Amino acid sequence: MYTLEQGQKFERYRILRTLGSGVAGISYQAEDSRQKHPVMLKLIHPWAPLPDQARRQFFRDTQVISGLSHPLLSPLLNYGEVHGQLFVVRPFTTYGSLLSSEGRRWFQTPLPIPTAFTYALQIARVLAYIHSNGYIHGSLTLSNILITHAPCTEEIAALVLTDIKLASFVRQYGQPINTLLPTTAAPEQFQQQQGPASDQYALAVLLYFWITGHLPFQGSVEKIQQSKQQEDFPALHMFNPKINPEQEQLILKGLHPTPGERYPSMDNFAHELALMLTHMPPITLQPQPSQRPDPIQETLQSRTQAITPDQRSSTATHPAETLSDTLIAPQEHQPEMLSSERISDALPTETILSSEAVTDTQQKTTEPLAVVSSAPLQAMDAYLVITSPYQHESAIYHLTQITTTVGHSGDSNVLLDHDELISRHHALILRQQQHYLIYDQRSTHGVKVNTTQLTEGEGHQLANGDQIYIGVYTITFYYAHYAQPHAQASMARQQILS
């Protein structure tokens, strides 16, 4: 079994500690030795070598998945193979997943119904985006929903999704140590069949749990499988009388044992969630304490973010613990699983999330560039000033999200659509605590910061006033937290605001 110890070097990553293990592999907190920032390193199927077919499939899938970009999707920073061991690298999140100590404290169930529906809508939208690109998640649980920051009264968007298809990949091509399925698994997954509707079922289980504080299915493995097939679970209003019949019916439809009887697509499911929210009162969250431990102490003392297989059982005492990534045994026979190509072919056209296809009730992931109004910029703002021969005036884009995508694709946050040499998913800007890193997303013609040409997969920390060159575009990065803007930056701001 391939394992790593504290202080050991793997590729360019120095291991800080083990985070936990699951169906897909073992996760570590590590430090990128070149960029000196923390990352999450996951070894895929480290307990036994994978066949060549599986490894080829891993690289085909991961190449596509690495190009996916969504504000609520944890970006893939790097992936590859070292001495026969497959791995992926993602940003490290201090707070961990919804199964971490902070996750259990901040997301104590039952949640207020508007809050639960809002979180479900966020996840539904990112799942719809994944489906529109021909993939499914396949193992949606609390352990692969990460917390980027503490909930507060001003902002509720605190979750990102991670580990697309990894658990399904290992179950299909490898030999998982734990063959149990999560309690969020859809009935069809017991027969080793899955599709986009399986993700919808898993999200409906999570929504049921958030609203009631109870799992819809409990008992032995056999009892849970039978209950899922027969829709044998308590009505939501028995646990939470505040839920109305329309809200309950929405969740029940998502929990239907037959995939064809659920919503036609995740996009439809998201649309119904959004409609329900229009009839609910505004959300008010209680501020959370903002105590942040010293980073070194946080590295040494923070708890394991994932539950190891030997800690899990089919009769876990805490409901949230049964929402990790392995719990229910599938049937022994293994019919053919749906491949990514067959999933893509089966998708209805309305699942495509282009800038033109987003409904009024959804938020577009692409924000058009616009000249800033006279509203003053905050002292801690990080923003981009974009200029090109095709624009008469500079445009400005505020970096308000954890990840900001730059490219020619219609779903890019910063859309650069006047240069055909720019790749669809050209660059990624990632916020790591109080710093910003930029990555070349395997673009055709590259990214240059000042005079430095970026290397694919390696993050470059941006400094105040840095010039980013992408095609014919010049993008200037400003961040008042680093230092007071120099004269050139001040002049640029005055020109934009005039």
PDB file of N, CA, C and O in Angstrom, residues 237-261:
ATOM      1  N   HIS A 237     -42.930  16.320   7.335  1.00  0.00           N
ATOM      2  CA  HIS A 237     -43.669  17.163   8.274  1.00  0.00           C
ATOM      3  C   HIS A 237     -43.797  16.527   9.652  1.00  0.00           C
ATOM      4  O   HIS A 237     -44.151  17.206  10.620  1.00  0.00           O
ATOM      5  N   MET A 238     -43.511  15.227   9.761  1.00  0.00           N
ATOM      6  CA  MET A 238     -43.519  14.592  11.073  1.00  0.00           C
ATOM      7  C   MET A 238     -42.365  15.099  11.934  1.00  0.00           C
ATOM      8  O   MET A 238     -42.482  15.182  13.161  1.00  0.00           O
ATOM      9  N   PHE A 239     -41.247  15.449  11.298  1.00  0.00           N
ATOM     10  CA  PHE A 239     -40.094  15.974  12.024  1.00  0.00           C
ATOM     11  C   PHE A 239     -40.065  17.499  12.031  1.00  0.00           C
ATOM     12  O   PHE A 239     -39.537  18.103  12.965  1.00  0.00           O
ATOM     13  N   ASN A 240     -40.586  18.112  10.975  1.00  0.00           N
ATOM     14  CA  ASN A 240     -40.555  19.568  10.871  1.00  0.00           C
ATOM     15  C   ASN A 240     -41.902  20.045  10.350  1.00  0.00           C
ATOM     16  O   ASN A 240     -42.138  20.095   9.141  1.00  0.00           O
ATOM     17  N   PRO A 241     -42.820  20.415  11.241  1.00  0.00           N
ATOM     18  CA  PRO A 241     -44.167  20.825  10.813  1.00  0.00           C
ATOM     19  C   PRO A 241     -44.194  22.130  10.023  1.00  0.00           C
ATOM     20  O   PRO A 241     -45.234  22.480   9.456  1.00  0.00           O
ATOM     21  N   LYS A 242     -43.061  22.837   9.940  1.00  0.00           N
ATOM     22  CA  LYS A 242     -43.026  24.105   9.202  1.00  0.00           C
ATOM     23  C   LYS A 242     -42.981  23.895   7.691  1.00  0.00           C
ATOM     24  O   LYS A 242     -43.239  24.835   6.937  1.00  0.00           O
ATOM     25  N   ILE A 243     -42.657  22.697   7.234  1.00  0.00           N
ATOM     26  CA  ILE A 243     -42.578  22.466   5.798  1.00  0.00           C
ATOM     27  C   ILE A 243     -43.981  22.350   5.213  1.00  0.00           C
ATOM     28  O   ILE A 243     -44.869  21.732   5.821  1.00  0.00           O
ATOM     29  N   ASN A 244     -44.219  22.954   4.064  1.00  0.00           N
ATOM     30  CA  ASN A 244     -45.558  22.904   3.467  1.00  0.00           C
ATOM     31  C   ASN A 244     -45.637  21.751   2.469  1.00  0.00           C
ATOM     32  O   ASN A 244     -44.613  21.171   2.076  1.00  0.00           O
ATOM     33  N   PRO A 245     -46.838  21.387   2.017  1.00  0.00           N
ATOM     34  CA  PRO A 245     -46.984  20.229   1.119  1.00  0.00           C
ATOM     35  C   PRO A 245     -46.210  20.365  -0.186  1.00  0.00           C
ATOM     36  O   PRO A 245     -45.670  19.376  -0.693  1.00  0.00           O
ATOM     37  N   GLU A 246     -46.140  21.576  -0.751  1.00  0.00           N
ATOM     38  CA  GLU A 246     -45.427  21.750  -2.016  1.00  0.00           C
ATOM     39  C   GLU A 246     -43.922  21.505  -1.846  1.00  0.00           C
ATOM     40  O   GLU A 246     -43.287  20.856  -2.690  1.00  0.00           O
ATOM     41  N   GLN A 247     -43.364  22.022  -0.758  1.00  0.00           N
ATOM     42  CA  GLN A 247     -41.942  21.800  -0.496  1.00  0.00           C
ATOM     43  C   GLN A 247     -41.651  20.319  -0.266  1.00  0.00           C
ATOM     44  O   GLN A 247     -40.661  19.772  -0.770  1.00  0.00           O
ATOM     45  N   GLU A 248     -42.531  19.659   0.491  1.00  0.00           N
ATOM     46  CA  GLU A 248     -42.328  18.237   0.768  1.00  0.00           C
ATOM     47  C   GLU A 248     -42.453  17.404  -0.507  1.00  0.00           C
ATOM     48  O   GLU A 248     -41.673  16.477  -0.734  1.00  0.00           O
ATOM     49  N   GLN A 249     -43.393  17.764  -1.370  1.00  0.00           N
ATOM     50  CA  GLN A 249     -43.578  17.012  -2.605  1.00  0.00           C
ATOM     51  C   GLN A 249     -42.359  17.132  -3.512  1.00  0.00           C
ATOM     52  O   GLN A 249     -41.987  16.180  -4.206  1.00  0.00           O
ATOM     53  N   LEU A 250     -41.718  18.303  -3.515  1.00  0.00           N
ATOM     54  CA  LEU A 250     -40.517  18.482  -4.318  1.00  0.00           C
ATOM     55  C   LEU A 250     -39.443  17.484  -3.888  1.00  0.00           C
ATOM     56  O   LEU A 250     -38.796  16.845  -4.720  1.00  0.00           O
ATOM     57  N   ILE A 251     -39.251  17.330  -2.587  1.00  0.00           N
ATOM     58  CA  ILE A 251     -38.222  16.416  -2.086  1.00  0.00           C
ATOM     59  C   ILE A 251     -38.609  14.972  -2.368  1.00  0.00           C
ATOM     60  O   ILE A 251     -37.766  14.152  -2.763  1.00  0.00           O
ATOM     61  N   LEU A 252     -39.889  14.648  -2.208  1.00  0.00           N
ATOM     62  CA  LEU A 252     -40.337  13.277  -2.462  1.00  0.00           C
ATOM     63  C   LEU A 252     -40.137  12.889  -3.924  1.00  0.00           C
ATOM     64  O   LEU A 252     -39.805  11.740  -4.229  1.00  0.00           O
ATOM     65  N   LYS A 253     -40.343  13.827  -4.823  1.00  0.00           N
ATOM     66  CA  LYS A 253     -40.124  13.524  -6.241  1.00  0.00           C
ATOM     67  C   LYS A 253     -38.654  13.206  -6.495  1.00  0.00           C
ATOM     68  O   LYS A 253     -38.318  12.300  -7.270  1.00  0.00           O
ATOM     69  N   GLY A 254     -37.769  13.944  -5.843  1.00  0.00           N
ATOM     70  CA  GLY A 254     -36.341  13.666  -5.988  1.00  0.00           C
ATOM     71  C   GLY A 254     -35.939  12.332  -5.395  1.00  0.00           C
ATOM     72  O   GLY A 254     -34.921  11.751  -5.786  1.00  0.00           O
ATOM     73  N   LEU A 255     -36.740  11.816  -4.441  1.00  0.00           N
ATOM     74  CA  LEU A 255     -36.448  10.545  -3.787  1.00  0.00           C
ATOM     75  C   LEU A 255     -37.203   9.367  -4.412  1.00  0.00           C
ATOM     76  O   LEU A 255     -37.228   8.281  -3.828  1.00  0.00           O
ATOM     77  N   HIS A 256     -37.778   9.567  -5.570  1.00  0.00           N
ATOM     78  CA  HIS A 256     -38.516   8.467  -6.200  1.00  0.00           C
ATOM     79  C   HIS A 256     -37.545   7.347  -6.561  1.00  0.00           C
ATOM     80  O   HIS A 256     -36.446   7.602  -7.061  1.00  0.00           O
ATOM     81  N   PRO A 257     -37.910   6.075  -6.315  1.00  0.00           N
ATOM     82  CA  PRO A 257     -36.972   4.970  -6.592  1.00  0.00           C
ATOM     83  C   PRO A 257     -36.672   4.771  -8.073  1.00  0.00           C
ATOM     84  O   PRO A 257     -35.643   4.196  -8.426  1.00  0.00           O
ATOM     85  N   THR A 258     -37.542   5.247  -8.945  1.00  0.00           N
ATOM     86  CA  THR A 258     -37.327   5.085 -10.383  1.00  0.00           C
ATOM     87  C   THR A 258     -36.726   6.364 -10.966  1.00  0.00           C
ATOM     88  O   THR A 258     -37.332   7.432 -10.842  1.00  0.00           O
ATOM     89  N   PRO A 259     -35.552   6.296 -11.594  1.00  0.00           N
ATOM     90  CA  PRO A 259     -34.911   7.519 -12.119  1.00  0.00           C
ATOM     91  C   PRO A 259     -35.807   8.322 -13.043  1.00  0.00           C
ATOM     92  O   PRO A 259     -35.808   9.560 -12.990  1.00  0.00           O
ATOM     93  N   GLY A 260     -36.593   7.661 -13.878  1.00  0.00           N
ATOM     94  CA  GLY A 260     -37.440   8.370 -14.823  1.00  0.00           C
ATOM     95  C   GLY A 260     -38.577   9.133 -14.188  1.00  0.00           C
ATOM     96  O   GLY A 260     -39.196   9.984 -14.846  1.00  0.00           O
ATOM     97  N   GLU A 261     -38.887   8.854 -12.929  1.00  0.00           N
ATOM     98  CA  GLU A 261     -39.963   9.546 -12.228  1.00  0.00           C
ATOM     99  C   GLU A 261     -39.462  10.743 -11.432  1.00  0.00           C
ATOM    100  O   GLU A 261     -40.257  11.462 -10.833  1.00  0.00           O
TER     101      GLU A 261
END
